[in-house]
Short mmCIF file of N, CA and C in Angstrom, two decimals:
data_model
loop_
_atom_site.label_atom_id
_atom_site.label_comp_id
_atom_site.label_asym_id
_atom_site.label_seq_id
_atom_site.Cartn_x
_atom_site.Cartn_y
_atom_site.Cartn_z
N PHE A 1 -5.31 16.75 1.95
CA PHE A 1 -6.25 15.79 2.65
C PHE A 1 -7.34 15.13 1.68
N ASN A 2 -7.86 15.76 0.76
CA ASN A 2 -8.89 15.55 -0.07
C ASN A 2 -8.21 14.20 -0.90
N VAL A 3 -6.97 14.37 -1.18
CA VAL A 3 -6.39 13.02 -1.94
C VAL A 3 -6.39 11.85 -1.11
N LEU A 4 -5.88 12.15 0.14
CA LEU A 4 -5.87 10.97 1.16
C LEU A 4 -7.25 10.24 1.46
N TRP A 5 -8.21 11.23 1.48
CA TRP A 5 -9.55 10.68 1.73
C TRP A 5 -10.08 10.13 0.45
N GLY A 6 -9.63 10.29 -0.71
CA GLY A 6 -9.96 9.59 -1.85
C GLY A 6 -10.90 10.46 -2.62
N ASP A 7 -11.39 11.51 -2.11
CA ASP A 7 -12.32 12.49 -2.85
C ASP A 7 -11.65 13.07 -4.13
N MET A 8 -10.21 12.98 -4.07
CA MET A 8 -9.56 13.75 -5.18
C MET A 8 -8.30 12.87 -5.54
N SER A 9 -7.74 13.18 -6.80
CA SER A 9 -6.59 12.45 -7.21
C SER A 9 -5.59 13.52 -7.45
N LEU A 10 -4.28 13.03 -7.43
CA LEU A 10 -3.28 13.96 -7.70
C LEU A 10 -3.49 14.81 -9.13
N ILE A 11 -3.73 13.72 -10.13
CA ILE A 11 -3.87 14.29 -11.25
C ILE A 11 -5.29 13.92 -11.92
N GLY A 12 -5.96 14.84 -12.47
CA GLY A 12 -7.42 14.91 -13.04
C GLY A 12 -7.81 16.31 -13.43
N PRO A 13 -9.03 16.46 -13.96
CA PRO A 13 -9.59 17.67 -14.25
C PRO A 13 -9.61 18.32 -12.74
N ARG A 14 -9.56 19.80 -12.89
CA ARG A 14 -9.79 20.45 -11.65
C ARG A 14 -11.20 20.49 -11.25
N PRO A 15 -11.41 20.55 -9.98
CA PRO A 15 -12.84 20.41 -9.41
C PRO A 15 -13.48 21.80 -9.81
N ASP A 16 -14.80 21.68 -10.15
CA ASP A 16 -15.34 22.82 -10.58
C ASP A 16 -16.47 23.19 -9.64
N VAL A 17 -17.23 24.38 -9.69
CA VAL A 17 -18.21 24.90 -8.62
C VAL A 17 -19.50 25.12 -9.67
N ALA A 18 -19.30 24.98 -10.80
CA ALA A 18 -20.51 24.95 -11.82
C ALA A 18 -21.16 23.76 -11.53
N THR A 19 -22.64 23.99 -11.78
CA THR A 19 -23.63 22.59 -11.75
C THR A 19 -23.34 21.94 -12.94
N LEU A 20 -23.73 20.67 -12.80
CA LEU A 20 -23.63 19.62 -13.97
C LEU A 20 -24.53 20.03 -14.93
N SER A 21 -25.64 20.67 -14.76
CA SER A 21 -26.62 21.04 -15.94
C SER A 21 -25.88 22.27 -16.64
N SER A 22 -24.95 22.96 -16.13
CA SER A 22 -24.42 24.03 -16.99
C SER A 22 -23.44 23.66 -18.08
N TYR A 23 -23.08 22.18 -18.17
CA TYR A 23 -22.09 21.80 -19.10
C TYR A 23 -22.93 21.33 -20.33
N LYS A 24 -22.34 21.40 -21.38
CA LYS A 24 -22.79 20.53 -22.63
C LYS A 24 -22.50 19.18 -22.48
N SER A 25 -23.28 18.22 -23.10
CA SER A 25 -23.15 16.72 -22.95
C SER A 25 -21.64 16.30 -22.97
N TRP A 26 -20.95 16.63 -23.97
CA TRP A 26 -19.64 16.34 -24.29
C TRP A 26 -18.80 16.77 -23.10
N GLN A 27 -18.99 17.93 -22.47
CA GLN A 27 -18.17 18.34 -21.52
C GLN A 27 -18.21 17.66 -20.15
N ARG A 28 -19.37 17.03 -20.03
CA ARG A 28 -19.60 16.34 -18.65
C ARG A 28 -18.81 14.96 -18.68
N ARG A 29 -18.15 14.63 -19.62
CA ARG A 29 -17.09 13.42 -19.49
C ARG A 29 -16.04 13.73 -18.46
N ARG A 30 -15.84 15.02 -18.25
CA ARG A 30 -14.87 15.39 -17.21
C ARG A 30 -15.12 14.71 -15.77
N PHE A 31 -16.41 14.37 -15.60
CA PHE A 31 -16.80 13.91 -14.25
C PHE A 31 -16.60 12.26 -14.27
N ASP A 32 -16.12 11.81 -15.26
CA ASP A 32 -16.16 10.36 -15.40
C ASP A 32 -14.77 9.98 -14.52
N VAL A 33 -13.87 10.86 -14.26
CA VAL A 33 -12.84 10.65 -13.39
C VAL A 33 -12.64 11.53 -11.96
N ARG A 34 -12.15 11.18 -11.20
CA ARG A 34 -11.94 12.08 -10.06
C ARG A 34 -11.16 13.33 -10.29
N PRO A 35 -11.52 14.44 -9.67
CA PRO A 35 -10.91 15.61 -9.97
C PRO A 35 -9.50 15.67 -9.46
N GLY A 36 -8.71 16.42 -9.74
CA GLY A 36 -7.19 16.34 -9.52
C GLY A 36 -6.57 17.72 -9.07
N ILE A 37 -5.66 17.55 -8.43
CA ILE A 37 -4.87 18.86 -7.90
C ILE A 37 -4.29 19.55 -9.12
N THR A 38 -3.69 18.74 -9.91
CA THR A 38 -3.14 19.24 -11.26
C THR A 38 -3.62 18.38 -12.30
N GLY A 39 -3.61 18.90 -13.60
CA GLY A 39 -4.03 18.09 -14.66
C GLY A 39 -3.56 18.49 -16.09
N LEU A 40 -3.87 18.16 -17.02
CA LEU A 40 -3.33 18.48 -18.47
C LEU A 40 -3.65 19.97 -18.72
N TRP A 41 -4.81 20.51 -18.47
CA TRP A 41 -4.83 21.97 -18.55
C TRP A 41 -4.02 22.70 -17.97
N GLN A 42 -3.50 22.29 -16.67
CA GLN A 42 -2.61 23.21 -15.92
C GLN A 42 -1.15 23.28 -16.60
N VAL A 43 -0.83 21.99 -17.25
CA VAL A 43 0.51 22.08 -17.93
C VAL A 43 0.48 22.48 -19.36
N ARG A 44 -0.62 22.84 -19.97
CA ARG A 44 -0.74 23.24 -21.37
C ARG A 44 -1.26 24.66 -21.65
N GLY A 45 -0.72 25.34 -20.54
CA GLY A 45 -1.08 26.85 -20.77
C GLY A 45 -2.24 27.34 -20.13
N LYS A 46 -2.47 26.99 -18.91
CA LYS A 46 -3.77 27.46 -18.06
C LYS A 46 -4.32 28.73 -18.26
N ASN A 47 -3.31 29.80 -18.09
CA ASN A 47 -3.93 31.01 -18.25
C ASN A 47 -4.13 31.54 -19.59
N GLU A 48 -3.64 30.72 -20.71
CA GLU A 48 -3.90 31.32 -21.89
C GLU A 48 -4.80 30.67 -22.83
N THR A 49 -5.62 29.63 -22.15
CA THR A 49 -6.66 28.90 -22.82
C THR A 49 -8.03 29.48 -22.51
N THR A 50 -8.91 29.02 -23.37
CA THR A 50 -10.31 29.30 -23.17
C THR A 50 -11.08 28.23 -22.30
N PHE A 51 -12.20 28.55 -21.87
CA PHE A 51 -13.12 27.39 -21.18
C PHE A 51 -13.17 26.21 -22.12
N GLU A 52 -13.50 26.42 -23.49
CA GLU A 52 -13.78 25.40 -24.44
C GLU A 52 -12.40 24.49 -24.57
N GLN A 53 -11.27 25.12 -24.61
CA GLN A 53 -9.98 24.37 -24.65
C GLN A 53 -9.75 23.74 -23.40
N MET A 54 -10.17 24.18 -22.23
CA MET A 54 -9.89 23.47 -21.06
C MET A 54 -10.75 22.06 -21.02
N MET A 55 -12.02 22.26 -21.60
CA MET A 55 -13.01 21.21 -21.64
C MET A 55 -12.38 20.15 -22.63
N ARG A 56 -11.69 20.61 -23.81
CA ARG A 56 -11.11 19.57 -24.52
C ARG A 56 -9.86 18.84 -23.93
N TYR A 57 -9.30 19.65 -23.03
CA TYR A 57 -8.07 19.12 -22.48
C TYR A 57 -8.58 17.92 -21.35
N ASP A 58 -9.59 18.40 -20.78
CA ASP A 58 -10.08 17.37 -19.81
C ASP A 58 -10.73 16.03 -20.52
N SER A 59 -11.35 16.24 -21.62
CA SER A 59 -11.86 15.07 -22.37
C SER A 59 -10.60 14.28 -22.79
N GLN A 60 -9.47 14.94 -23.29
CA GLN A 60 -8.31 14.25 -23.72
C GLN A 60 -7.78 13.45 -22.58
N TYR A 61 -7.78 14.04 -21.36
CA TYR A 61 -7.36 13.22 -20.21
C TYR A 61 -8.20 12.14 -20.08
N VAL A 62 -9.36 12.22 -20.04
CA VAL A 62 -10.35 11.10 -19.86
C VAL A 62 -10.06 10.01 -20.75
N ASP A 63 -9.84 10.28 -22.06
CA ASP A 63 -9.56 9.49 -23.09
C ASP A 63 -8.35 8.63 -22.87
N ASN A 64 -7.31 9.36 -22.48
CA ASN A 64 -5.95 8.73 -22.24
C ASN A 64 -5.62 8.44 -20.79
N HIS A 65 -6.44 8.64 -19.89
CA HIS A 65 -6.23 8.22 -18.55
C HIS A 65 -5.37 6.99 -18.33
N SER A 66 -4.22 7.26 -17.88
CA SER A 66 -3.47 5.96 -17.20
C SER A 66 -2.44 6.30 -16.34
N LEU A 67 -1.70 5.41 -15.88
CA LEU A 67 -0.59 5.60 -14.84
C LEU A 67 0.46 6.40 -15.51
N TRP A 68 1.00 6.12 -16.76
CA TRP A 68 1.92 6.55 -17.57
C TRP A 68 1.57 8.08 -17.78
N PHE A 69 0.46 8.35 -18.41
CA PHE A 69 -0.17 9.74 -18.59
C PHE A 69 -0.10 10.64 -17.40
N ASP A 70 -0.58 10.00 -16.27
CA ASP A 70 -0.53 10.75 -14.92
C ASP A 70 0.93 11.06 -14.48
N ALA A 71 1.85 10.17 -14.84
CA ALA A 71 3.26 10.40 -14.43
C ALA A 71 3.81 11.51 -15.32
N GLN A 72 3.46 11.53 -16.72
CA GLN A 72 3.81 12.55 -17.57
C GLN A 72 3.38 13.88 -17.13
N ILE A 73 2.15 14.01 -16.67
CA ILE A 73 1.30 15.35 -16.39
C ILE A 73 2.00 15.81 -14.86
N LEU A 74 2.36 14.87 -14.03
CA LEU A 74 2.94 15.22 -12.87
C LEU A 74 4.44 15.77 -13.17
N ALA A 75 5.18 15.13 -14.07
CA ALA A 75 6.55 15.60 -14.36
C ALA A 75 6.73 16.93 -14.97
N ARG A 76 5.60 17.37 -15.63
CA ARG A 76 5.42 18.59 -16.34
C ARG A 76 4.90 19.69 -15.33
N THR A 77 4.30 19.12 -14.30
CA THR A 77 3.62 20.18 -13.34
C THR A 77 4.86 21.15 -12.62
N VAL A 78 5.61 20.42 -12.02
CA VAL A 78 6.72 21.15 -11.34
C VAL A 78 7.48 22.28 -12.12
N PRO A 79 7.96 22.01 -13.34
CA PRO A 79 8.58 23.11 -13.99
C PRO A 79 7.38 24.06 -14.57
N THR A 80 6.31 23.63 -14.63
CA THR A 80 5.29 24.61 -14.81
C THR A 80 4.91 25.64 -13.84
N VAL A 81 4.88 24.91 -12.67
CA VAL A 81 4.56 25.91 -11.64
C VAL A 81 5.70 26.84 -11.23
N PHE A 82 6.97 26.35 -11.30
CA PHE A 82 8.03 27.34 -11.07
C PHE A 82 8.25 28.26 -12.23
N GLY A 83 8.04 27.85 -13.17
CA GLY A 83 7.95 28.90 -14.35
C GLY A 83 7.05 29.92 -14.24
N GLN A 84 5.89 29.70 -13.79
CA GLN A 84 4.76 30.76 -13.52
C GLN A 84 5.06 31.63 -12.40
N LEU A 85 5.82 30.85 -11.24
CA LEU A 85 6.17 31.70 -10.21
C LEU A 85 7.32 32.78 -10.56
N PHE A 86 8.24 32.21 -11.50
CA PHE A 86 9.39 33.20 -11.71
C PHE A 86 9.03 34.24 -12.90
N SER A 87 7.82 33.93 -13.73
CA SER A 87 7.64 34.84 -14.57
C SER A 87 6.77 35.96 -14.12
N ARG A 88 6.25 35.80 -12.84
CA ARG A 88 5.54 37.00 -12.14
C ARG A 88 6.29 38.11 -11.61
N ARG A 89 7.68 37.71 -11.41
CA ARG A 89 8.34 38.68 -10.81
C ARG A 89 9.05 39.86 -11.72
#
């Protein structure tokens, strides 16, 4: 519903619960785009990255934000999710 209402996008940095003041200035760039259901961090090893790396992925997304980049991330999301589901069994 959040995507339909325009509060979120399909692709973008994950929404966060931390306050804006808790981020370093370079990390605040993640707020330049709408938060997304999936993003670069999710398809590049979500559970194996540090907070710092997650912020770098978010910055990379902001720098390269385009319909083509979104399509690439979306295409990688499905196999990533299924891979995580089956690796837990």
